Coordinates of C-alpha atoms in Angstrom, one line a residue:
Chain A
M9 CA -3.9 -102.0 101.8
E10 CA -2.8 -104.2 98.9
D11 CA -6.3 -103.9 97.4
F12 CA -6.0 -100.1 97.6
I13 CA -2.6 -100.1 95.8
V14 CA -3.9 -102.5 93.1
A15 CA -7.0 -100.3 92.6
A16 CA -4.8 -97.1 92.4
V17 CA -2.5 -98.6 89.8
K18 CA -5.4 -99.9 87.8
T19 CA -7.1 -96.5 87.8
V20 CA -3.9 -94.7 86.8
I21 CA -3.4 -97.2 83.9
A22 CA -7.0 -96.8 82.9
F23 CA -6.9 -93.0 82.7
A24 CA -3.5 -93.1 80.9
L25 CA -5.0 -95.5 78.5
L26 CA -8.0 -93.3 77.9
F27 CA -6.0 -90.2 77.2
T28 CA -3.7 -92.1 74.8
V29 CA -6.7 -93.6 73.0
V30 CA -8.2 -90.1 72.7
L31 CA -5.0 -88.8 71.0
I32 CA -5.2 -91.6 68.5
L33 CA -9.0 -91.3 68.1
V34 CA -9.1 -87.6 67.2
W35 CA -6.3 -88.1 64.7
A36 CA -8.0 -91.2 63.3
E37 CA -11.3 -89.4 62.9
R38 CA -9.7 -86.5 61.1
R39 CA -7.7 -88.7 58.8
I40 CA -10.5 -91.1 58.0
V41 CA -13.1 -88.3 57.4
A42 CA -10.5 -86.5 55.2
F43 CA -9.9 -89.7 53.2
M44 CA -13.6 -90.0 52.6
Q45 CA -13.6 -86.5 51.3
N46 CA -10.6 -87.0 49.0
R47 CA -8.4 -85.0 51.3
L48 CA -5.3 -86.0 53.3
G49 CA -6.1 -84.5 56.7
P50 CA -3.4 -83.7 59.2
T51 CA 0.0 -84.9 58.0
R52 CA 2.5 -82.5 59.4
A53 CA 2.9 -83.2 63.1
G54 CA 4.8 -86.4 63.6
P55 CA 4.7 -89.4 61.3
L56 CA 1.5 -89.3 59.3
G57 CA 0.4 -86.4 61.5
I58 CA -0.3 -88.7 64.5
L59 CA 0.9 -86.0 67.0
Q60 CA -1.6 -83.5 65.7
T61 CA -3.9 -84.0 68.7
L62 CA -1.0 -83.4 71.0
A63 CA -0.1 -80.2 69.2
D64 CA -3.7 -79.0 69.3
G65 CA -4.0 -79.8 73.0
L66 CA -0.8 -78.0 73.9
K67 CA -1.9 -75.0 71.9
L68 CA -5.2 -75.0 73.8
I69 CA -3.5 -75.2 77.1
F70 CA -1.5 -72.1 76.3
K71 CA -4.5 -70.1 75.0
E72 CA -6.2 -67.6 77.2
S73 CA -9.3 -69.0 78.9
M74 CA -11.8 -66.3 78.4
T75 CA -14.7 -65.9 80.9
P76 CA -17.5 -63.8 79.3
D77 CA -19.3 -61.2 81.2
R78 CA -22.7 -62.7 81.7
V79 CA -21.8 -66.2 82.8
E80 CA -22.8 -67.9 86.0
V81 CA -19.2 -68.2 87.0
W82 CA -19.3 -71.3 89.3
L83 CA -21.4 -73.4 87.0
Y84 CA -19.5 -72.2 84.0
L85 CA -16.2 -73.3 85.5
A86 CA -17.6 -76.6 86.8
A87 CA -19.3 -77.7 83.6
P88 CA -16.2 -78.9 81.7
I89 CA -15.1 -80.9 84.7
M90 CA -18.6 -82.4 85.1
A91 CA -18.4 -83.4 81.4
L92 CA -15.0 -85.1 81.9
V93 CA -15.6 -87.0 85.2
P94 CA -18.4 -89.3 84.1
A95 CA -16.6 -90.0 80.9
L96 CA -13.6 -91.2 82.8
L97 CA -15.7 -93.1 85.3
I98 CA -17.6 -95.2 82.8
F99 CA -14.4 -96.8 81.6
L100 CA -13.6 -98.1 85.1
V101 CA -16.1 -100.9 84.9
V102 CA -15.2 -102.0 81.3
P103 CA -13.2 -105.3 81.2
I104 CA -10.5 -104.9 78.6
G105 CA -9.0 -108.4 78.9
A106 CA -9.3 -111.8 80.5
P107 CA -8.4 -112.0 84.2
I108 CA -4.6 -112.7 84.7
T109 CA -3.0 -114.7 87.5
I110 CA 0.3 -113.5 88.9
G111 CA 1.8 -115.3 91.9
G112 CA -1.5 -117.0 92.8
T113 CA -3.5 -113.8 92.9
E114 CA -6.0 -113.2 90.2
Y115 CA -6.2 -109.6 88.8
T116 CA -9.1 -108.6 86.6
L117 CA -8.3 -106.2 83.7
Q118 CA -10.9 -103.7 84.8
V119 CA -10.7 -101.3 87.7
T120 CA -13.7 -102.7 89.5
D121 CA -16.4 -105.2 88.6
L122 CA -19.7 -103.7 89.8
N123 CA -22.5 -106.2 90.0
V124 CA -24.8 -103.4 88.7
G125 CA -22.4 -102.4 86.0
V126 CA -25.1 -101.9 83.3
L127 CA -27.0 -99.5 85.5
Y128 CA -23.8 -97.7 86.5
V129 CA -22.9 -97.2 82.9
L130 CA -26.4 -95.9 82.0
A131 CA -26.3 -93.5 85.0
M132 CA -22.9 -92.2 84.2
S133 CA -23.6 -91.6 80.5
S134 CA -26.7 -89.6 81.6
M135 CA -24.6 -87.5 83.9
A136 CA -22.7 -86.1 80.9
V137 CA -26.0 -84.5 79.8
Y138 CA -26.0 -82.4 82.9
A139 CA -22.6 -81.0 82.0
I140 CA -23.8 -80.0 78.6
A141 CA -27.1 -78.5 79.8
L142 CA -25.4 -76.5 82.6
A143 CA -22.6 -75.4 80.3
G144 CA -25.1 -74.0 77.8
W145 CA -27.3 -72.4 80.5
S146 CA -24.5 -70.8 82.5
S147 CA -22.9 -69.3 79.4
G148 CA -25.6 -66.7 79.4
S149 CA -25.9 -66.3 75.7
K150 CA -28.5 -67.6 73.2
Y151 CA -26.8 -70.2 71.1
P152 CA -25.4 -72.2 74.0
L153 CA -28.8 -72.1 75.6
I154 CA -30.4 -73.5 72.5
G155 CA -27.8 -76.2 72.5
S156 CA -28.4 -77.1 76.1
V157 CA -32.2 -77.2 75.6
R158 CA -31.6 -79.5 72.6
S159 CA -29.4 -81.7 74.6
A160 CA -32.0 -82.1 77.3
A161 CA -34.7 -83.0 74.7
Q162 CA -32.4 -85.3 72.9
M163 CA -31.6 -87.0 76.2
I164 CA -35.2 -87.8 77.1
S165 CA -35.8 -89.1 73.6
Y166 CA -32.9 -91.5 73.5
E167 CA -32.1 -92.5 77.1
A168 CA -35.2 -94.6 77.4
A169 CA -34.5 -96.4 74.1
M170 CA -30.9 -97.0 75.1
G171 CA -31.9 -98.6 78.5
L172 CA -34.6 -100.7 76.9
A173 CA -32.2 -101.9 74.3
L174 CA -30.0 -103.4 77.0
V175 CA -32.8 -105.2 78.8
P176 CA -32.7 -108.2 76.4
V177 CA -29.0 -108.4 76.9
I178 CA -29.4 -108.6 80.6
M179 CA -32.1 -111.2 80.3
F180 CA -30.1 -113.2 77.9
N181 CA -26.9 -113.3 79.9
G182 CA -28.7 -113.2 83.3
T183 CA -26.3 -110.7 84.9
T184 CA -25.8 -106.9 85.0
S185 CA -22.1 -107.2 85.7
L186 CA -20.0 -106.3 82.6
A187 CA -17.5 -109.0 83.4
G188 CA -20.4 -111.4 83.7
I189 CA -21.8 -110.4 80.4
V190 CA -18.5 -111.0 78.7
E191 CA -18.0 -114.3 80.4
A192 CA -21.5 -115.4 79.3
Q193 CA -20.6 -114.8 75.7
G194 CA -17.6 -117.1 75.9
A195 CA -19.5 -120.2 74.6
T196 CA -19.8 -121.2 70.9
Y197 CA -22.7 -122.3 68.8
F198 CA -22.0 -125.6 66.8
G199 CA -18.5 -125.4 68.1
F200 CA -17.2 -122.6 66.0
L201 CA -19.7 -119.7 65.9
P202 CA -19.0 -117.4 68.8
A203 CA -22.0 -117.0 71.0
W204 CA -22.0 -113.2 71.0
N205 CA -25.0 -111.2 71.9
I206 CA -25.1 -109.9 68.3
V207 CA -27.8 -112.5 67.8
L208 CA -30.0 -109.9 69.6
L209 CA -29.8 -107.8 66.4
P210 CA -32.7 -105.4 67.1
S211 CA -31.2 -104.6 70.5
F212 CA -27.9 -103.9 68.8
V213 CA -29.4 -101.6 66.2
V214 CA -31.4 -99.6 68.7
F215 CA -28.4 -99.4 71.0
V216 CA -26.1 -98.1 68.3
I217 CA -28.6 -95.5 67.2
A218 CA -29.2 -94.4 70.8
M219 CA -25.4 -94.4 71.2
F220 CA -25.0 -91.8 68.4
A221 CA -27.5 -89.6 70.1
E222 CA -26.0 -90.1 73.5
T223 CA -22.5 -89.1 72.4
N224 CA -23.8 -86.1 70.4
R225 CA -22.3 -87.4 67.2
A226 CA -23.4 -87.1 63.6
P227 CA -26.2 -87.5 62.5
F228 CA -27.5 -86.5 65.9
D229 CA -25.0 -83.7 66.7
L230 CA -27.8 -81.1 67.1
V231 CA -26.4 -80.1 70.4
E232 CA -23.2 -78.7 68.9
A233 CA -24.4 -78.1 65.3
E234 CA -21.7 -75.7 64.1
Q235 CA -23.7 -74.6 61.1
E236 CA -26.9 -73.7 63.0
I237 CA -25.9 -72.7 66.5
V238 CA -22.2 -72.0 66.3
G239 CA -21.0 -74.9 68.3
G240 CA -23.9 -75.0 70.7
F241 CA -23.0 -75.5 74.4
H242 CA -19.3 -74.8 74.0
T243 CA -19.6 -71.6 72.0
E244 CA -18.5 -69.4 75.0
Y245 CA -15.7 -71.7 76.1
S246 CA -12.1 -71.3 75.1
G247 CA -8.7 -72.5 75.9
F248 CA -8.3 -75.6 78.1
R249 CA -12.0 -75.6 79.2
F250 CA -12.9 -76.1 75.6
A251 CA -10.3 -78.9 75.3
L252 CA -11.9 -80.6 78.3
F253 CA -15.2 -80.8 76.5
F254 CA -13.6 -82.3 73.5
L255 CA -11.6 -84.7 75.6
A256 CA -14.9 -85.8 77.3
E257 CA -16.6 -86.2 73.9
Y258 CA -13.9 -88.4 72.5
I259 CA -13.6 -90.4 75.7
N260 CA -17.3 -91.0 75.5
L261 CA -17.0 -92.1 71.9
F262 CA -14.4 -94.6 72.9
N263 CA -16.4 -95.7 76.0
M264 CA -19.6 -96.2 74.0
S265 CA -17.7 -98.3 71.4
A266 CA -16.1 -100.3 74.2
L267 CA -19.6 -100.9 75.7
T268 CA -21.0 -102.0 72.4
V269 CA -18.2 -104.5 72.2
V270 CA -18.9 -105.7 75.7
F271 CA -22.6 -106.0 75.3
F272 CA -22.8 -107.4 71.7
F273 CA -19.5 -108.6 70.5
G274 CA -18.2 -110.7 73.3
G275 CA -15.8 -108.1 74.9
W276 CA -12.3 -109.6 75.0
Q277 CA -13.5 -113.1 73.9
G278 CA -11.7 -114.7 71.0
P279 CA -9.5 -117.7 70.2
V280 CA -6.6 -117.8 72.7
F281 CA -3.5 -120.0 72.4
G282 CA 0.2 -120.1 73.1
P283 CA 2.2 -119.3 76.3
T284 CA 0.7 -117.6 79.3
V285 CA 1.8 -114.1 78.4
V286 CA 0.3 -114.4 74.9
Q287 CA -2.8 -115.6 76.5
W288 CA -2.9 -112.4 78.6
I289 CA -2.2 -110.1 75.7
L290 CA -4.5 -111.7 73.0
P291 CA -7.8 -110.8 74.7
V292 CA -6.7 -107.2 75.1
I293 CA -5.8 -107.1 71.4
Y294 CA -9.2 -108.6 70.5
F295 CA -11.0 -106.1 72.7
F296 CA -9.2 -103.1 71.2
A297 CA -9.6 -104.4 67.6
K298 CA -13.3 -104.8 68.1
T299 CA -13.6 -101.4 69.8
F300 CA -11.8 -99.6 67.0
A301 CA -14.0 -101.3 64.5
I302 CA -17.0 -99.8 66.2
V303 CA -15.1 -96.4 66.4
F304 CA -14.6 -96.7 62.7
L305 CA -18.4 -97.2 62.3
F306 CA -18.9 -93.9 64.3
I307 CA -16.5 -92.1 61.9
W308 CA -18.0 -93.7 58.8
V309 CA -21.5 -92.6 59.8
R310 CA -20.1 -89.1 60.5
G311 CA -18.6 -89.0 57.1
T312 CA -21.8 -90.2 55.4
L313 CA -25.0 -89.0 57.0
P314 CA -26.2 -85.4 57.2
R315 CA -27.6 -84.1 60.5
L316 CA -31.2 -84.9 61.3
R317 CA -33.7 -82.1 61.8
Y318 CA -34.8 -81.6 65.4
D319 CA -38.3 -82.9 65.1
Q320 CA -37.1 -85.9 63.1
L321 CA -34.8 -86.8 65.9
M322 CA -37.6 -86.6 68.6
S323 CA -40.2 -88.4 66.6
F324 CA -37.7 -91.1 65.6
G325 CA -36.8 -91.6 69.2
W326 CA -40.3 -91.7 70.6
K327 CA -42.3 -93.2 67.7
R328 CA -39.9 -95.8 66.4
L329 CA -37.1 -96.7 68.7
I330 CA -39.0 -97.1 72.0
P331 CA -41.9 -99.1 70.5
V332 CA -39.4 -101.3 68.6
S333 CA -37.3 -102.0 71.7
L334 CA -40.5 -102.7 73.8
A335 CA -41.7 -105.2 71.3
W336 CA -38.3 -106.7 71.1
I337 CA -38.1 -107.0 74.9
I338 CA -41.4 -109.0 74.9
L339 CA -40.1 -111.3 72.1
A340 CA -36.8 -111.8 73.9
M341 CA -38.6 -112.4 77.1
I342 CA -40.6 -115.2 75.5
A343 CA -37.4 -116.7 73.9
V344 CA -35.5 -116.6 77.2
G345 CA -38.5 -118.2 79.0
I346 CA -38.7 -121.0 76.4
R347 CA -34.9 -121.6 76.7
R348 CA -35.1 -121.9 80.5
F349 CA -38.4 -123.6 81.1
G350 CA -39.1 -125.3 77.7
L351 CA -42.2 -124.9 75.6
P352 CA -45.4 -124.3 77.6
W353 CA -47.1 -127.3 76.1
A354 CA -44.1 -129.6 76.2
Chain B
M14 CA -38.4 -105.4 44.4
S15 CA -38.5 -101.7 44.4
W16 CA -39.4 -101.6 48.0
F17 CA -36.2 -103.6 48.6
A18 CA -34.2 -101.0 46.7
D19 CA -35.8 -98.2 48.7
L20 CA -34.8 -100.0 51.9
L21 CA -31.2 -100.3 50.7
G22 CA -31.2 -96.7 49.6
P23 CA -29.9 -95.1 52.8
W24 CA -27.1 -97.7 53.0
R25 CA -25.8 -97.1 49.6
G26 CA -24.5 -93.8 50.8
F27 CA -22.1 -95.7 53.0
T28 CA -20.7 -97.5 50.0
V29 CA -20.0 -94.1 48.4
T30 CA -17.9 -92.9 51.4
W31 CA -16.2 -96.3 51.6
R32 CA -15.2 -96.1 47.9
Q33 CA -13.9 -92.6 48.2
M34 CA -11.5 -93.6 50.9
F35 CA -9.4 -95.6 48.5
K36 CA -9.4 -93.0 45.7
P37 CA -6.4 -90.8 45.0
K38 CA -6.4 -87.7 47.1
L39 CA -6.7 -84.2 45.6
T40 CA -4.5 -82.5 48.2
T41 CA -1.3 -81.0 47.0
R42 CA 1.1 -80.8 49.9
Y43 CA 2.0 -77.3 49.0
P44 CA 5.4 -76.4 50.2
K45 CA 6.7 -79.9 49.4
E46 CA 4.9 -80.4 46.2
K47 CA 4.1 -77.7 43.7
R48 CA 1.6 -77.9 41.0
V49 CA 2.6 -77.2 37.4
K50 CA 0.9 -73.9 36.7
P51 CA -0.9 -73.1 33.6
Q52 CA 1.3 -71.7 30.9
R53 CA -0.4 -68.3 31.0
F54 CA -0.3 -68.0 34.8
H55 CA -0.4 -64.4 36.0
G56 CA 2.4 -64.2 38.5
R57 CA 4.8 -61.5 39.6
H58 CA 5.9 -59.1 36.9
A59 CA 9.3 -58.8 35.3
L60 CA 10.8 -55.9 33.4
N61 CA 12.6 -57.4 30.5
R62 CA 15.7 -56.6 28.6
Y63 CA 16.8 -57.0 25.0
P64 CA 19.5 -59.7 24.4
D65 CA 22.1 -56.9 24.2
G66 CA 21.2 -55.9 27.8
M67 CA 19.2 -52.8 26.9
E68 CA 16.0 -52.2 28.8
K69 CA 12.8 -52.7 26.9
C70 CA 10.8 -50.2 28.9
I71 CA 10.6 -46.8 27.1
G72 CA 8.8 -45.0 29.9
C73 CA 5.6 -44.5 27.9
E74 CA 3.4 -45.0 31.0
L75 CA 0.7 -47.0 29.1
C76 CA 0.8 -49.7 31.7
A77 CA 0.2 -47.2 34.4
S78 CA -2.7 -45.6 32.6
V79 CA -4.3 -48.9 31.8
C80 CA -3.9 -50.3 35.3
P81 CA -7.4 -50.8 36.8
A82 CA -5.9 -50.9 40.3
R83 CA -3.7 -47.9 39.8
C84 CA -0.8 -49.7 41.3
I85 CA 1.9 -48.9 38.7
Y86 CA 3.9 -45.7 38.9
V87 CA 6.2 -44.9 36.0
R88 CA 8.3 -41.9 35.4
G89 CA 10.1 -41.7 32.1
E90 CA 13.3 -39.8 31.4
D91 CA 15.3 -38.9 28.3
N92 CA 18.0 -41.4 27.5
P93 CA 21.5 -40.1 28.2
P94 CA 23.0 -39.8 24.7
D95 CA 26.3 -41.3 25.6
D96 CA 25.0 -44.3 27.5
P97 CA 21.4 -45.1 26.5
V98 CA 19.4 -47.3 28.8
S99 CA 16.8 -48.3 26.3
P100 CA 16.9 -48.2 22.5
G101 CA 14.1 -45.6 22.4
E102 CA 14.1 -41.9 23.1
R103 CA 13.2 -42.3 26.7
F104 CA 13.5 -45.0 29.4
G105 CA 11.7 -46.0 32.5
F106 CA 13.5 -43.9 35.1
V107 CA 11.2 -44.9 38.0
Y108 CA 9.2 -48.1 37.8
E109 CA 7.2 -49.2 40.8
I110 CA 4.4 -51.7 41.2
N111 CA 2.5 -51.8 44.5
M112 CA 2.0 -55.5 44.8
L113 CA -0.5 -55.0 47.7
R114 CA -2.8 -53.4 45.2
C115 CA -2.1 -55.3 42.1
I116 CA -4.9 -57.6 41.0
F117 CA -2.8 -59.5 38.5
C118 CA -5.1 -58.9 35.6
G119 CA -2.3 -58.5 33.1
M120 CA -3.6 -55.4 31.4
C121 CA -0.2 -53.8 31.7
V122 CA 1.3 -56.7 29.8
E123 CA -1.3 -56.3 27.1
A124 CA -0.8 -52.5 26.9
C125 CA 3.0 -52.6 26.8
P126 CA 4.1 -51.7 23.2
T127 CA 7.6 -53.2 23.6
E128 CA 6.8 -56.3 25.7
A129 CA 8.9 -54.7 28.5
I130 CA 6.6 -55.9 31.2
T131 CA 5.5 -59.5 31.3
M132 CA 4.4 -61.9 34.0
T133 CA 6.3 -64.8 35.5
H134 CA 5.0 -67.9 37.4
L135 CA 6.1 -66.7 40.8
F136 CA 3.3 -66.0 43.2
E137 CA 5.0 -66.2 46.6
M138 CA 5.6 -62.6 47.4
S139 CA 4.9 -62.2 51.0
V140 CA 6.4 -59.1 52.6
S141 CA 6.7 -58.1 56.2
D142 CA 5.6 -54.5 55.9
R143 CA 3.7 -52.3 53.5
Q144 CA 6.8 -50.5 52.2
E145 CA 8.3 -53.8 51.0
G146 CA 5.1 -54.4 49.1
I147 CA 6.1 -51.7 46.6
F148 CA 8.3 -53.5 44.2
T149 CA 10.8 -51.1 42.6
K150 CA 12.8 -51.3 39.5
D151 CA 15.8 -53.0 41.1
V152 CA 13.5 -55.9 42.0
L153 CA 11.4 -56.0 38.8
L154 CA 14.1 -55.5 36.2
V155 CA 15.7 -58.8 35.0
E156 CA 19.5 -59.3 35.3
P157 CA 21.6 -58.4 32.3
D158 CA 21.6 -62.0 31.3
G159 CA 17.8 -62.1 31.3
T160 CA 17.4 -63.9 34.6
P161 CA 14.5 -62.5 36.7
N162 CA 15.5 -60.9 39.9
H163 CA 14.4 -61.6 43.4
P164 CA 15.3 -59.6 46.5
L165 CA 15.5 -62.7 48.8
P166 CA 17.6 -65.9 48.6
D167 CA 16.3 -69.0 47.0
T168 CA 14.4 -71.0 49.7
P169 CA 11.7 -73.6 49.4
L170 CA 9.2 -70.9 49.9
I171 CA 10.7 -68.4 47.5
D172 CA 11.0 -70.5 44.4
I173 CA 13.2 -68.6 42.0
K174 CA 12.7 -71.4 39.5
E175 CA 9.2 -70.2 39.1
L176 CA 10.5 -66.7 38.2
R177 CA 12.5 -68.2 35.4
L178 CA 9.4 -69.6 33.7
G179 CA 8.2 -67.4 31.0
D180 CA 4.5 -66.7 31.1
G181 CA 3.8 -67.6 27.4
W182 CA 1.5 -64.6 27.1
L183 CA -1.0 -65.2 24.3
R184 CA -1.3 -62.2 22.1
A185 CA -4.4 -62.0 20.0
T186 CA -2.7 -60.2 17.2
S187 CA 0.5 -58.7 16.1
P188 CA 3.2 -59.7 18.6
S189 CA 6.0 -57.2 18.8
G190 CA 4.0 -54.9 16.6
R191 CA 5.1 -56.6 13.4
A192 CA 2.7 -56.2 10.6
E193 CA 3.2 -59.7 9.2
F194 CA 1.6 -61.2 12.3
E195 CA -1.7 -59.4 11.8
G196 CA -4.5 -61.9 12.6
V197 CA -2.2 -64.7 13.6
E198 CA -2.3 -66.1 17.1
A199 CA 1.2 -66.5 18.4
W200 CA 3.0 -67.4 21.6
S201 CA 5.2 -64.7 22.7
P202 CA 6.7 -65.6 26.0
S203 CA 8.6 -63.1 28.1
A204 CA 12.3 -62.9 27.9
R205 CA 13.8 -65.9 29.6
M206 CA 17.5 -66.6 30.0
G207 CA 19.1 -65.1 27.0
G208 CA 16.5 -62.8 25.6
L209 CA 13.8 -63.0 22.9
A210 CA 11.6 -65.9 22.2
P211 CA 12.1 -67.5 18.8
A212 CA 10.3 -65.5 16.3
E213 CA 7.3 -67.0 14.7
P214 CA 7.7 -67.4 10.9
A215 CA 5.9 -64.6 9.1
Q216 CA 2.9 -65.7 7.0
E217 CA 4.8 -65.3 3.7
A218 CA 7.6 -67.4 5.0
R219 CA 5.1 -70.2 5.8
G220 CA 3.9 -70.0 2.2
E221 CA 0.3 -69.3 3.1
S222 CA -1.8 -67.0 1.1
Q223 CA -4.4 -64.9 2.9
E224 CA -7.2 -67.2 1.6
S225 CA -5.7 -70.5 2.7
R226 CA -5.1 -69.1 6.1
V227 CA -8.7 -68.0 6.4
K228 CA -9.8 -71.5 5.2
S229 CA -7.6 -73.3 7.7
Q230 CA -9.0 -71.1 10.5
E231 CA -12.5 -71.9 9.5
A232 CA -11.7 -75.6 9.4
R233 CA -10.2 -75.3 12.8
T234 CA -13.2 -73.7 14.4
K235 CA -15.5 -76.2 12.8
S236 CA -13.6 -79.1 14.1
Q237 CA -13.5 -77.6 17.5
E238 CA -17.3 -77.1 17.8
P239 CA -18.4 -80.6 18.4
R240 CA -15.7 -81.1 20.9
T241 CA -16.8 -78.3 23.0
K242 CA -20.4 -79.4 22.8
N243 CA -19.6 -82.9 24.0
Q244 CA -17.4 -81.8 26.7
E245 CA -18.6 -82.9 30.1
P246 CA -17.5 -81.6 33.4
R247 CA -14.9 -83.8 35.1
G248 CA -16.2 -86.5 37.4
D249 CA -19.8 -86.5 36.1
G250 CA -19.4 -89.9 34.5
E251 CA -18.3 -91.3 37.8
E252 CA -21.2 -89.8 39.7
G253 CA -23.7 -91.0 37.0
T254 CA -22.9 -94.6 37.7
D255 CA -23.6 -94.2 41.4
D256 CA -27.2 -93.1 41.0

């Protein structure tokens, strides 16, 4: 019973955290992209416009949710929920801080520590593609259909590379649990360099590129290319259903940044000192600081790079990323083998 | 090392966006801040008066006939002999401008022989129905002290200060129809508070002969030529260093 209560409280906190983060994220993205374009962005709602997302969300709730004539009603209504649920579920396995001990009981700062965390994360992020594909197909009009076909093709070009990019990380840390991966990065080289997985640089590069494709962000936002296909899969959505898609997209953006931090930047690891409470809080601050740095990378890329053409995306995925990650897996395999068993001739 | 530069090429785009983040922003936060408008801004019209309070409009309908949008309606009437409204024979009895049609080209201002109609710097003229879009004489005509009139109270969105700014209309020749200004460019702003703009000195008063004036004009155009040639569009120098 106590476990159940703890899990429920953690889940509620995790979801509340996600929604709060999304409010900040959308605002931050609009402000930063605006600054890169010599504009100011939203400034009117709240101090520095920080309540702009809240205002937009409230507006969308009160808007009429249209259901066009030719939609497949059940799929059409289910798709926004299918987009949101996996996005929320991914975050449940992300450790946002060091485990804390209260009254002799240890509480981990993640809702649950799955021992197959990496597989779970990959599975859930693939689930989001179903929502997009079904939303586009059930809308019953051509632009959403093009968008959903694109999302399916994009998925098969990048999912493989993304999974392969994580194989060296798993080999290196010897675990697929996210908490375990973070723990394994706690050591230091030469006493001061943090032993983060960023040393697996090719993995990191491939993962970040695949991450952009996975979250449908610029320069791989072909699925919702406003200029070509009028918003793609969400063309026929309005009101709160539209808001759900956007919520899911930004939660995914945050999740993917958090996962990058967990896999490559040591999660919540960092120098910890001071009284116990500070020792609890500092890792959380490190985690969020690192995550928002990756989020900034997302926004920076969006402000800089133009959208890739469709065939460029696919050939890049299949002809570059997958061979590179395969070659890197073999190299990493050799390196890990040498580290464990020594040189073959020694 | 050109291959190295090629490799870095895609990344240099990121430095551009990074640098732009810290540059001053171009946005003017409009209702809070207002830009200073160009002196010859074409804003809402005003019907002016002479300093003694007489209306300048003589009801000649030249503005209405020159208007390309056909948005001006004027009906002149004979001045009552005992209480004349304008110094001329007739005055503008009805004067209406349909602001929904007006294209703010300023042809009426150019056509007006008495500088009765000029433009101000006010551009906030939103109305809540089409009838209100027709500005009648009681809106357009300035107050007896020369203050432009506005039907609504002074709020941040209806900036009556803008109305008080004369438009500084540039006349190619002969402001006020005075012969001594032939060929002389002169600023002739609309009546502000208190009436007429200070008169430009006539050419004799400036001690210039016809020849010297022509010479000085030639010198002016010559000195201007190289400047216009070397003029570069703004921001080009900045971009040039990037590439």
